[in-house]
Structures are given as structure tokens and as C-alpha cells.
CSV table of C-alpha atoms and ligand atoms in Angstrom, one decimal:
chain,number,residue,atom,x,y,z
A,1370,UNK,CA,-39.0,-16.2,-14.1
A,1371,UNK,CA,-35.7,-15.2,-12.8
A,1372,UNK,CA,-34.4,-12.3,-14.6
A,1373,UNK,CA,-30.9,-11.4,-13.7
A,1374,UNK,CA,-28.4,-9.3,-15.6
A,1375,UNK,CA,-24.8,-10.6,-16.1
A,1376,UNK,CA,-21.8,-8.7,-15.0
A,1377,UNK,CA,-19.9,-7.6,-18.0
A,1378,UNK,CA,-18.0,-10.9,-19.5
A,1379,UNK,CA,-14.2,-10.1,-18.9
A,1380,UNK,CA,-15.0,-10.0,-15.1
A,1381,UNK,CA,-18.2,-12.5,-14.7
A,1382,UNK,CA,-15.4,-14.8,-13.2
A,1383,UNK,CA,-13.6,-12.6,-11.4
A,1384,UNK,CA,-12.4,-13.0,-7.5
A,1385,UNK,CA,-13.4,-10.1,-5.0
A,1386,UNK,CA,-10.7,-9.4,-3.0
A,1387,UNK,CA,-10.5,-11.1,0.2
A,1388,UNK,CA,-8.7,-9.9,3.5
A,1389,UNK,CA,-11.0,-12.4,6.0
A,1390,UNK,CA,-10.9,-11.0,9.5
A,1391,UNK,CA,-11.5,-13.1,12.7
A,1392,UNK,CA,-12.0,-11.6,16.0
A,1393,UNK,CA,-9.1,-12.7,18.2
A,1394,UNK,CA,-6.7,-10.7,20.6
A,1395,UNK,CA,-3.9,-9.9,18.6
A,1396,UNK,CA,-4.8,-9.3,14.9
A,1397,UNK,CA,-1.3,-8.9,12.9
A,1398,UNK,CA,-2.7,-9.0,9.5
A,1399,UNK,CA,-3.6,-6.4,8.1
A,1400,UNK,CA,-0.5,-3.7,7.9
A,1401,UNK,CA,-2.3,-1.4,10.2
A,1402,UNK,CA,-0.4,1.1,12.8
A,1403,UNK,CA,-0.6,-1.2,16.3
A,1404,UNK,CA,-1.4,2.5,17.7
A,1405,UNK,CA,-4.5,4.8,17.8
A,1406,UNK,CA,-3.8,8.6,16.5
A,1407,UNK,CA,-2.9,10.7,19.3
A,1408,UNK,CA,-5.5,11.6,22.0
A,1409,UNK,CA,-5.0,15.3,20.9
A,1410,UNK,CA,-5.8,14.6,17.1
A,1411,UNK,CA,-9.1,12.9,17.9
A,1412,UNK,CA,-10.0,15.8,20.1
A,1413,UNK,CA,-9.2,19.0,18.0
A,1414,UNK,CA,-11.2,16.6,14.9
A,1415,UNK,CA,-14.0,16.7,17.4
A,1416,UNK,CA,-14.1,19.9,17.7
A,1417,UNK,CA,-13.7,20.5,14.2
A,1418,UNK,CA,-16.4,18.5,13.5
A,1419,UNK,CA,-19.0,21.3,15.3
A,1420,UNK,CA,-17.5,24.7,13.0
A,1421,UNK,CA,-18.5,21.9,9.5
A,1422,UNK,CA,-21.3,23.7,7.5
A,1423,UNK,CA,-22.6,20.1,6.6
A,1424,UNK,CA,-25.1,21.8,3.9
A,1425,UNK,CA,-22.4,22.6,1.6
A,1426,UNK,CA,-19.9,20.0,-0.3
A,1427,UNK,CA,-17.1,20.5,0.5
A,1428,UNK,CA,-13.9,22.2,-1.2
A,1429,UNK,CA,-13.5,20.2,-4.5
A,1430,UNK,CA,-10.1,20.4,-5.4
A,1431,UNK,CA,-9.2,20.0,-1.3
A,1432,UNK,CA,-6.5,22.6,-1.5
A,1433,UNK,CA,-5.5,23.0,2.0
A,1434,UNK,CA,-5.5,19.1,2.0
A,1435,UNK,CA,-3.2,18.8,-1.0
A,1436,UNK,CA,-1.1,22.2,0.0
A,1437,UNK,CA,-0.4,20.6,3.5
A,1438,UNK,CA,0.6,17.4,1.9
A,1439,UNK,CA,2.7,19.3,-1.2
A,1440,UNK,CA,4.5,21.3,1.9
A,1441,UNK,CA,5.4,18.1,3.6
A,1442,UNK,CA,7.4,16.6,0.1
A,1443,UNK,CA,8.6,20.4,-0.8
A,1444,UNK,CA,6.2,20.7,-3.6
A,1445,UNK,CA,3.0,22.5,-4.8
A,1446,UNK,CA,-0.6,21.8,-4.4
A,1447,UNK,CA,-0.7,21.0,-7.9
A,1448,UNK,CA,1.5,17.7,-8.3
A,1449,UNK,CA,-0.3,16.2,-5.1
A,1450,UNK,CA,-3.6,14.0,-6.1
A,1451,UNK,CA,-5.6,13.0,-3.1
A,1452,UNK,CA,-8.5,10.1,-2.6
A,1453,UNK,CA,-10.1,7.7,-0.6
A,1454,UNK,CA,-7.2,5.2,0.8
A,1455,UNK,CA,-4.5,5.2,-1.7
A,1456,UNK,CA,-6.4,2.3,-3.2
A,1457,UNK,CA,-8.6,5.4,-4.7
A,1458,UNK,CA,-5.5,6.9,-5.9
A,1459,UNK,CA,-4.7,3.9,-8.2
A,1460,UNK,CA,-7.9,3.3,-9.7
A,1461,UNK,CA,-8.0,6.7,-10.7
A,1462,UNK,CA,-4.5,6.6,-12.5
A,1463,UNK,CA,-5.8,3.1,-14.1
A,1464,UNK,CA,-9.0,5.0,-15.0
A,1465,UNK,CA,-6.9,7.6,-16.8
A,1466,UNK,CA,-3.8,5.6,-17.9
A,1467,UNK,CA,-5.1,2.2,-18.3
A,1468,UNK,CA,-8.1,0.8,-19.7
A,1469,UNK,CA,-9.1,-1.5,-23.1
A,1470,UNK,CA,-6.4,-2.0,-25.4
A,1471,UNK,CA,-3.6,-0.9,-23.2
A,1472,UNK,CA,-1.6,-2.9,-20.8
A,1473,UNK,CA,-0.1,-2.5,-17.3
A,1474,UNK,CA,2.6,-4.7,-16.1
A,1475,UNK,CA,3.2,-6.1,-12.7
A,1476,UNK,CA,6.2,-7.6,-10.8
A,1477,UNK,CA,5.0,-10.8,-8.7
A,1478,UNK,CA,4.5,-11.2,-5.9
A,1479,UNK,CA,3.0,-7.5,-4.9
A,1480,UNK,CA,0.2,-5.9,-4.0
A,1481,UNK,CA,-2.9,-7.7,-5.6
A,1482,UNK,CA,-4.3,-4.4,-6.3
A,1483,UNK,CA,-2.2,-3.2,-9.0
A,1484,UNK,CA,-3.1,-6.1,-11.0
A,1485,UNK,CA,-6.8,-6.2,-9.7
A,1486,UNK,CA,-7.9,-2.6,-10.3
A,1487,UNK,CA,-6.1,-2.7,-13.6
A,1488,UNK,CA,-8.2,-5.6,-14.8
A,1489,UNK,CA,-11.2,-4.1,-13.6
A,1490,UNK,CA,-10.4,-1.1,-16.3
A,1491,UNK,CA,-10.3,-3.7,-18.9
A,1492,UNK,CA,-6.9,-3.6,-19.1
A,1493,UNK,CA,-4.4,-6.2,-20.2
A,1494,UNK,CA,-2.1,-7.0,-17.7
A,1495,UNK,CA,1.4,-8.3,-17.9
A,1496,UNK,CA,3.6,-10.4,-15.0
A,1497,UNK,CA,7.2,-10.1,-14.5
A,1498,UNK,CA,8.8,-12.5,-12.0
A,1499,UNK,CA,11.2,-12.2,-9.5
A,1500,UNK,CA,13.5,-15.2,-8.1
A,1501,UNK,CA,13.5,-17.0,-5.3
A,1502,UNK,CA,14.6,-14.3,-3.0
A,1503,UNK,CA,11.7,-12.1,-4.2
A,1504,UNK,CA,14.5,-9.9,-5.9
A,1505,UNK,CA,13.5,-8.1,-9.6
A,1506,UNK,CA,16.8,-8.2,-11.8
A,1507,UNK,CA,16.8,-5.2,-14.8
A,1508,UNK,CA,16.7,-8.3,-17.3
A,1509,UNK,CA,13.5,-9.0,-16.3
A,1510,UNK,CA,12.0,-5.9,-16.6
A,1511,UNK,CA,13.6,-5.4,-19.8
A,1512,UNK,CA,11.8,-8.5,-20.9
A,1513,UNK,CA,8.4,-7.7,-19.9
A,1514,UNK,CA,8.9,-4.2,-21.5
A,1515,UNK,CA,9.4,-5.3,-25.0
A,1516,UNK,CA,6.7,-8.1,-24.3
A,1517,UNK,CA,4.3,-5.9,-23.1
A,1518,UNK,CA,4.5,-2.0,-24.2
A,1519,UNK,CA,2.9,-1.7,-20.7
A,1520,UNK,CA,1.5,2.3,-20.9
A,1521,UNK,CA,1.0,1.8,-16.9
A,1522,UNK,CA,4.9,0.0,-15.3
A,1523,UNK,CA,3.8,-0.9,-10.8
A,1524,UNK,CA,6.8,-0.9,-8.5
A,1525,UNK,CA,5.8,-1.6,-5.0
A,1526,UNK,CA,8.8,-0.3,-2.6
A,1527,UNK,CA,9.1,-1.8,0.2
A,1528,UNK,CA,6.8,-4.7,-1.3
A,1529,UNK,CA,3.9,-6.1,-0.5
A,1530,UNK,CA,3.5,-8.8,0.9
A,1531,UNK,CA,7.5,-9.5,0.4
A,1532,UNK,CA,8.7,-6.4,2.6
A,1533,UNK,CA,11.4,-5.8,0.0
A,1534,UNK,CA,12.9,-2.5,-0.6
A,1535,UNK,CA,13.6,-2.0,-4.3
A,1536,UNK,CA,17.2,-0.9,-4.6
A,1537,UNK,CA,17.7,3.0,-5.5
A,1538,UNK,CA,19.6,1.7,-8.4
A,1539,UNK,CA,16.6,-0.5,-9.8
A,1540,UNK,CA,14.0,2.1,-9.4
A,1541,UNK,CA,16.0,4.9,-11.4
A,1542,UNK,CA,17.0,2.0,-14.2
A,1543,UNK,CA,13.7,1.0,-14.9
A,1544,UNK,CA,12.6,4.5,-14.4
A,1545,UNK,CA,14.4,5.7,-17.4
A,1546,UNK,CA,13.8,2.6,-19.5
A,1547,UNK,CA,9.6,3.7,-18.9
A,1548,UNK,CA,10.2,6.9,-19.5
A,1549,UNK,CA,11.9,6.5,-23.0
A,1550,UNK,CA,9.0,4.6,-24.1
A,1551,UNK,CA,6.5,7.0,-22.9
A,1552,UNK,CA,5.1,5.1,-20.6
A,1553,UNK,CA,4.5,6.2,-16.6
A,1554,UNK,CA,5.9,4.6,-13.7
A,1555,UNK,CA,3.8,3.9,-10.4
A,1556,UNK,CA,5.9,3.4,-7.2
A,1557,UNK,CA,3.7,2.2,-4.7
A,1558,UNK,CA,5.1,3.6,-0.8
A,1559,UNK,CA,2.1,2.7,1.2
A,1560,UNK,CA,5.2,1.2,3.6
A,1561,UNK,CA,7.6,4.0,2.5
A,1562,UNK,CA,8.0,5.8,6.0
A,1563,UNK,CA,9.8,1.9,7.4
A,1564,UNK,CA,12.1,2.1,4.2
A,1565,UNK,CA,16.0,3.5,4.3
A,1566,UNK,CA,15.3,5.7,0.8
A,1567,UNK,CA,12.6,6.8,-0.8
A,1568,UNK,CA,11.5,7.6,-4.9
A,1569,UNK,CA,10.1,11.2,-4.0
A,1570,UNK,CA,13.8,11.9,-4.3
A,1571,UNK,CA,13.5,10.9,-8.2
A,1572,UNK,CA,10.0,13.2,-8.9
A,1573,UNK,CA,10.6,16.2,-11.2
A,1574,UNK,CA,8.0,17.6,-13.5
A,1575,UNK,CA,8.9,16.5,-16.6
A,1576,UNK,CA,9.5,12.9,-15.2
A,1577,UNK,CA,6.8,10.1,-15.9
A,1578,UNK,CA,6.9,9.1,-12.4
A,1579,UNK,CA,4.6,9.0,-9.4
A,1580,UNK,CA,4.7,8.3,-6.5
A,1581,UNK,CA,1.5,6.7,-4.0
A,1582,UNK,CA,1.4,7.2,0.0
A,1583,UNK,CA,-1.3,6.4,2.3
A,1584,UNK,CA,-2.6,7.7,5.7
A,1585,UNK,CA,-3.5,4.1,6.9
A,1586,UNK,CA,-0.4,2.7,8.3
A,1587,UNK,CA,2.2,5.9,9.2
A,1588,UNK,CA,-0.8,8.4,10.3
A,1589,UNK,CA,-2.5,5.1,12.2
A,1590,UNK,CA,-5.5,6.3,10.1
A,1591,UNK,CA,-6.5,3.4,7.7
A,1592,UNK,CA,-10.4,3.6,9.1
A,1593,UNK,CA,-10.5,7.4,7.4
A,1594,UNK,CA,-9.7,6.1,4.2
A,1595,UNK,CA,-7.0,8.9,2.4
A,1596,UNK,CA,-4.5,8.3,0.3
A,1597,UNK,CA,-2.2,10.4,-2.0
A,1598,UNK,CA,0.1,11.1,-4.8
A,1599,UNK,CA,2.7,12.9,-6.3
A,1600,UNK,CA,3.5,13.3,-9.4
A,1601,UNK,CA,3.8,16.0,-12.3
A,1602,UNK,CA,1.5,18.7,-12.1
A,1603,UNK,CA,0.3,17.0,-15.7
A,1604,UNK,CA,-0.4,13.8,-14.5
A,1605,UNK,CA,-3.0,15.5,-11.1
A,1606,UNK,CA,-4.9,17.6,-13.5
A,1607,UNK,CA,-5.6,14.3,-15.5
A,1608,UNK,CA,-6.7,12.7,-12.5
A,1609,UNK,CA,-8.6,15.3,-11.4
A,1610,UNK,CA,-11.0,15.4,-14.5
A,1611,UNK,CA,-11.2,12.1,-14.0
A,1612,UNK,CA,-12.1,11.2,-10.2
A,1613,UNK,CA,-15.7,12.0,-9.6
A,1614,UNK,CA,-16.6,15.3,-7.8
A,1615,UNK,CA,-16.5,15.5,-4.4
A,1616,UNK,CA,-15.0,12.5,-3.7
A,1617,UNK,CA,-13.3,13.7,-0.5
A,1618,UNK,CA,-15.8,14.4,1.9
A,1619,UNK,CA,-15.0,17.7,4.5
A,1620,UNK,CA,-14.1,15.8,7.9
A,1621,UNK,CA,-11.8,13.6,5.7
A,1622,UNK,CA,-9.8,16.6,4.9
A,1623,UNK,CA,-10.1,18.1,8.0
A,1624,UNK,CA,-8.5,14.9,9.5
A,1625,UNK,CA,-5.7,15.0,7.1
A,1626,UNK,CA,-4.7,17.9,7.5
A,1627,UNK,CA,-5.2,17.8,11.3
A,1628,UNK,CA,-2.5,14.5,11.3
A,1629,UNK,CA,0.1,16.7,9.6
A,1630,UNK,CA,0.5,18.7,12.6
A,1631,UNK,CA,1.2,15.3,14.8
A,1632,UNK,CA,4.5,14.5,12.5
A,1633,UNK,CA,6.6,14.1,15.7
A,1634,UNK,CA,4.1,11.7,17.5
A,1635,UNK,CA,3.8,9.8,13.8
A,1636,UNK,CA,7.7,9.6,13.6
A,1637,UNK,CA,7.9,8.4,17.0
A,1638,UNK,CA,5.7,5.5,16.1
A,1639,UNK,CA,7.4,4.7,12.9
A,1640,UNK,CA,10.8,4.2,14.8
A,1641,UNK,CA,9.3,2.1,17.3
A,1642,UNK,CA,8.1,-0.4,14.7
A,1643,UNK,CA,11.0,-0.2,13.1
A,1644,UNK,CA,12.9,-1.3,16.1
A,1645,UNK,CA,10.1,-3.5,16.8
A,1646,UNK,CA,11.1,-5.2,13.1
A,1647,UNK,CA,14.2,-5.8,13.9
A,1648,UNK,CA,13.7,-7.6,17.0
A,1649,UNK,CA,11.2,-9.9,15.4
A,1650,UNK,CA,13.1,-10.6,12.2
A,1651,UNK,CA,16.2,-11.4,14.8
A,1652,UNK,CA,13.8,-13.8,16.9
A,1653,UNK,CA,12.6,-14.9,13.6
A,1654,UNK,CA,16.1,-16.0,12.1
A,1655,UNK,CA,17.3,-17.9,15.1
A,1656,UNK,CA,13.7,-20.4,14.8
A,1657,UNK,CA,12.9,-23.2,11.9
A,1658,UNK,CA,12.0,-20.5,9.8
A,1659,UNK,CA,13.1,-18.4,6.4
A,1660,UNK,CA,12.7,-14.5,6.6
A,1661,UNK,CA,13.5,-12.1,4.6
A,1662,UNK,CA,14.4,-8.9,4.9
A,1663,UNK,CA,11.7,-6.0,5.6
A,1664,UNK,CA,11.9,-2.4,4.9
A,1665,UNK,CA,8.0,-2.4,5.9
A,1666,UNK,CA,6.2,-2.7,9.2
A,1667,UNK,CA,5.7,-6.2,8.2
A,1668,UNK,CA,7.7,-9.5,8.1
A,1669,UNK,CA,7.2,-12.4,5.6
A,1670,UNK,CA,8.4,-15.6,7.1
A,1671,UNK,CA,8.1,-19.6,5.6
A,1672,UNK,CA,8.3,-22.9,8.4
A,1673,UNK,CA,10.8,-24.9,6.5
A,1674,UNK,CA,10.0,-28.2,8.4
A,1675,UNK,CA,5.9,-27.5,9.2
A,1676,UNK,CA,3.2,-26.9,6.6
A,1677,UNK,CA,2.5,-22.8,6.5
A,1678,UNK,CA,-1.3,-23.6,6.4
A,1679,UNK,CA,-0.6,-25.5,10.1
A,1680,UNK,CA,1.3,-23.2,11.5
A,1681,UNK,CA,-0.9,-20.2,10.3
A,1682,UNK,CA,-3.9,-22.5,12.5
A,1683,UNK,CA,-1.6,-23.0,15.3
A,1684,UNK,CA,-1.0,-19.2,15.4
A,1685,UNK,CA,-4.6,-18.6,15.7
A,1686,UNK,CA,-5.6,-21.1,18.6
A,1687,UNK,CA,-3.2,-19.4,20.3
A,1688,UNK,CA,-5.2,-15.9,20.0
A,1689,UNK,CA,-2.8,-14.6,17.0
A,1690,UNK,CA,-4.2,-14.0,13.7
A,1691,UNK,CA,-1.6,-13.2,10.6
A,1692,UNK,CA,-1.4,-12.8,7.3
A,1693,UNK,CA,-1.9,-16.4,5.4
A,1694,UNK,CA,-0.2,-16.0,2.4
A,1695,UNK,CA,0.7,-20.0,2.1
A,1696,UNK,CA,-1.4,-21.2,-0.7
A,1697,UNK,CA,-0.8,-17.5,-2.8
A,1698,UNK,CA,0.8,-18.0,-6.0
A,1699,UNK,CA,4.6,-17.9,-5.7
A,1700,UNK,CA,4.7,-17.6,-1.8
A,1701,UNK,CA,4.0,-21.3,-1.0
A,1702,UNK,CA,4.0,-22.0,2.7
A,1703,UNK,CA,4.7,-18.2,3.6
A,1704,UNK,CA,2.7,-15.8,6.3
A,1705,UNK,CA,3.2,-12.4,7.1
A,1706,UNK,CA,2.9,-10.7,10.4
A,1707,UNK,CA,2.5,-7.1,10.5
A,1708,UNK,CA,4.1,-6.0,13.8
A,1709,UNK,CA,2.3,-4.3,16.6
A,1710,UNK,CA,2.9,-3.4,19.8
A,1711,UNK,CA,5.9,-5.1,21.8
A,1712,UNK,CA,3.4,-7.1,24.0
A,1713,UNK,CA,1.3,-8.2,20.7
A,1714,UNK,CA,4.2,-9.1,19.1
A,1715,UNK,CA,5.7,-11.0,21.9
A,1716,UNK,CA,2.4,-12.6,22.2
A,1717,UNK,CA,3.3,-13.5,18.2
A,1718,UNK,CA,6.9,-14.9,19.3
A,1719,UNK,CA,5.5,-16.9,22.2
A,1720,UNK,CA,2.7,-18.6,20.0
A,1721,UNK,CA,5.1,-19.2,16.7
A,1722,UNK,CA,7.6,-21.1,19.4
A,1723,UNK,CA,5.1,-23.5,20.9
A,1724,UNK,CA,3.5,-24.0,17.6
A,1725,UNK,CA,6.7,-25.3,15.7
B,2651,PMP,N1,-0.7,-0.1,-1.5
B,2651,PMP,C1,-0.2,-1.2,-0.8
B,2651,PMP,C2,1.1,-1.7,-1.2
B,2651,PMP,C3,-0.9,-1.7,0.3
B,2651,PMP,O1,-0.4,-2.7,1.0
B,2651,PMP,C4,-2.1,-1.1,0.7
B,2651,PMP,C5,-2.9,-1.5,1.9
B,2651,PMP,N2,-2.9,-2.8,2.2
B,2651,PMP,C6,-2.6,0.0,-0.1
B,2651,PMP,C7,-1.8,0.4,-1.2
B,2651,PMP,C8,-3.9,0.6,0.1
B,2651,PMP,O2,-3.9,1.4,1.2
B,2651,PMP,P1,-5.1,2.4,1.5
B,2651,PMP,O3,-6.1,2.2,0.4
B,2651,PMP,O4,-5.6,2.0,2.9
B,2651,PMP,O5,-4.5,3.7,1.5
């Protein structure tokens, strides 16, 4: 007799989510850093790993960690939250703001995890649109406001998997709307080091607002897995009764703070990929193709005259694996190609040509 327990009903036919990888030579899908940390980082970490007194857990509240981190955005250990990727970071708010009977509201396309984690809380979630262009007007969010009461409002800036920057403008409209109904307001900047502005500029501590960062792409350390916030001193102790002990183990923090001291190297990265962008969006613009602009160190990009789905297989016998976004809701025939080094991405270039 088979004697299986059910998942709880309001996710028994829920999707995992999926990011399939395939081992070719130049994999341009997943938004990491094209580069490895500095040879210096991975040796001092090394070291560091020898002076670890592995029979203790490690400092709870990871104050050096979040002092390093606060130092870098000119605040205080207390308004930084960190965890495990900043995926970590936003279940945690979800865990605390979310949850049965309230509702968290979404701009489409973005990052399926806002909607994802949020559902996995039990909560409701609502979906505003953008238009064709992938641009969010104020009337919209107005609208899904009074449809919604959302207690949790997601911004993604630049977005993913658009690339998008949200306009300075937008952010501080809808940031006051949220904040009059008591309500707090998520910008995701996983991408924010590519971007021309940036929403730490808004943060104050009596503002409803914070904003999420992550080690993965900038630090070229997504296989550590840390993430971060800030936000309000209010809001971090929240999360921290909420996050489970000891959730950030000691070489984590170690490495985190370690990658702080390698700013320079990480800014010299960051403004190669940013001139990397611009080269590919120009390449991009003068083929069959629609692009759109990118504030990220990614590009979204639809054939017009061949199928995405084709083109995205075309890529791939060609050694070039990215982002197949063509069958997602509301990004019909689209891929995106996160850009790597100048040889991977004229590999990218070379195989897009031949294909269309
Ligand atoms: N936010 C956005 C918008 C992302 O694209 C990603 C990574 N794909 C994350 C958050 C999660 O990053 P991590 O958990 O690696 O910090």
C-alpha cells in the first residue's frame, strides 16, 4: 500500500523553478560575472579558512559582515540584513511581510521570484502590466494599488529579464503612494552596480523602503550564495527574528567581507561589462532583431523574422547557450544573453549572425 503524504493544497500544482543548464563552451544564461574573483581573494579565503574554529557557530547576527556592508552604503550595521543569495533575503521579508491573507503585487515581466516565494508564503499575489516596451506607467501602479492593498509592492531595477532601469521619477512616485498606505516597497538591485542611478539614494529610516543586493553577479561570487539588504533599522530586526539561527555559516562571512576589500578589481569588472553591453546592444541593433535597452549585464533581444525557439537552438549548436525566454508569458519569441567576456560574447555575435 502506497502511503504518501500530499504537499499542502495551495502548492500541490505548483512549478519548481527551472534554470536548465547544458554543458557547452560559452554559457550566457545565467547573469553570472564572466570573471572569477581575483586570484588574491581566493588565496587570503584560503588562508582564512585554517584560523576558523569549526567547533563553534559562528557569529549570529554576522556583525563584521553587515558593518562592512553598512560602511560601503554610509550606514549602520543595523539597517543591513544579510542571507544566503539575495534570494534568502526575499523569502525572509515574505516570511515576515507576506503570508495568508495578505497580498504582494508584482509588475510583469520580472524576476519570477518575487511572485514565486511570495506564493510559497501563502500569499495572494497581484500582477500589474507593463506595455509593449516593458515600461510601468504610474496609472498602472495606481490601479493595482487600489485593486490589491498589496502589504508587500516588488520593483525590480534594472529588471529582470527586461534589463530595464526604472526611472528615478517612478521609483520615488510609487514610493510615496506605498508608503501612504503603509505598505513596504522592495526594489530589487541584484543588477544595480550596471545601472546609471540607484534607490539607496531614497533609504531613510522612517521610509518603508528597502533595498536587495547580491554578491553573485558584481562580487563574481554567485557559487557562495550571500545576499543583502538595506532598509530601516525596524524592518532588519524583524527579519532577524525571523530568519533561522545561524543561517550564515563563518567562511561565508569571511568571504564577504574579504570581497569588500577587492572594490577596485570589482569596479573594474563592472565597467568592462558595461562597455561590453554597449557593444553588443550596438551589434544587436544593426541585425533582424528588437533590443531594448539594458541597465543590467544582460541584453533581451526578439528575431523579428525567425521563431525565438529556433534561433535559441541555432545558438546552441553553435556552442552558445542563452537565456530562452521565448515561450514566457508576455516575452514571446525573446532570449536573453547575459554578457561575458569579449571573446564569449563575440563567440555570441558570430553564432546569432550565421544563425539568422
Ligand atoms: N534578484 C534578481 C532580479 C535576480 O535576477 C537574481 C538572480 N538571478 C536574484 C535576485 C537572486 O540572486 P542571488 O540569490 O544569487 O543573490
Amino acid at each position: 500500500m502506497s502511503a504518501r503524504i500530499r504537499p499542502r493544497d495551495d502548492l500541490a500544482l505548483m512549478e519548481g523553478y527551472h534554470s536548465p543548464q547544458v554543458d557547452v563552451p560559452v554559457r550566457l544564461n545565467t547573469n553570472e560575472s564572466p570573471f572569477p574573483p581575483p586570484a588574491a581573494f581566493t588565496q587570503r579565503l584560503a588562508a582564512a579558512v585554517h584560523d576558523v574554529e569549526w567547533h563553534r557557530y559562528p557569529d549570529r547576527a554576522a556583525t563584521e559582515l553587515r558593518t562592512r556592508i553598512g560602511a560601503m552604503h554610509g550606514v549602520g550595521p543595523e539597517r543591513v540584513f544579510a542571507a544566503n543569495g539575495s534570494n534568502e533575503v526575499l523569502q525572509t521579508l515574505l516570511l515576515t511581510y507576506a503570508g495568508f491573507g495578505r497580498t504582494v503585487a508584482t509588475f510583469e515581466p520580472t524576476y519570477a521570484l518575487h511572485s514565486h516565494i511570495a506564493h510559497l508564503t501563502g500569499a495572494t499575489v497581484i500582477e500589474g502590466e507593463r506595455d509593449d516596451e516593458f515600461v510601468l506607467s504610474l496609472d498602472e501602479v495606481d490601479r493595482v494599488l487600489a485593486a490589491g492593498n498589496p502589504s508587500v509592492v516588488f520593483l525590480c531595477s534594472p529588471n529582470n529579464p527586461t534589463g530595464r532601469e526604472e526611472p528615478r521619477e517612478l521609483v520615488t512616485a510609487v514610493l510615496q503612494r506605498v508608503t501612504d498606505r503603509g505598505a513596504l516597497l522592495v526594489v530589487d538591485e541584484a543588477y544595480g552596480q550596471f545601472a546609471s542611478w540607484t534607490a539607496t539614494e531614497l533609504l531613510t529610516e522612517d521610509t518603508p523602503l528597502v533595498i536587495t543586493r547580491t554578491y553573485s553577479k558584481t562580487w563574481s561570487m554567485a557559487a557562495a550564495r550571500l545576499g543583502y539588504l538595506i532598509g530601516p533599522g525596524w524592518v532588519v530586526s524583524e527579519l532577524d527574528k525571523i530568519v533561522l539561527p545561524y543561517h550564515l555559516d563563518v567562511l561565508k562571512q569571511q568571504a564577504g567581507i574579504l570581497a569588500l576589500e577587492f572594490a577596485e578589481d570589482m569596479n573594474a569588472r563592472v565597467a568592462a561589462i558595461v562597455e561590453e553591453r554597449g557593444r553588443i546592444v550596438g551589434r544587436l541593433a544593426a541585425l533582424d532583431v528588437q533590443v531594448w535597452p539594458s541597465g543590467a549585464n544582460f541584453v533581451l533581444f526578439r528575431p523579428r523574422s525567425m521563431d525565438g525557439a529556433t534561433v535559441w537552438k541555432g545558438l546552441l549548436d553553435r556552442g552558445v547557450l542563452v537565456r530562452n525566454c521565448a515561450s514566457w508569458p508576455r516575452l514571446d519569441g525573446c532570449l536573453r544573453i547575459t554578457v561575458g567576456t569579449k571573446d564569449e560574447n563575440d563567440a555570441f555575435l558570430r553564432a546569432l549572425e550565421e544563425t539568422l
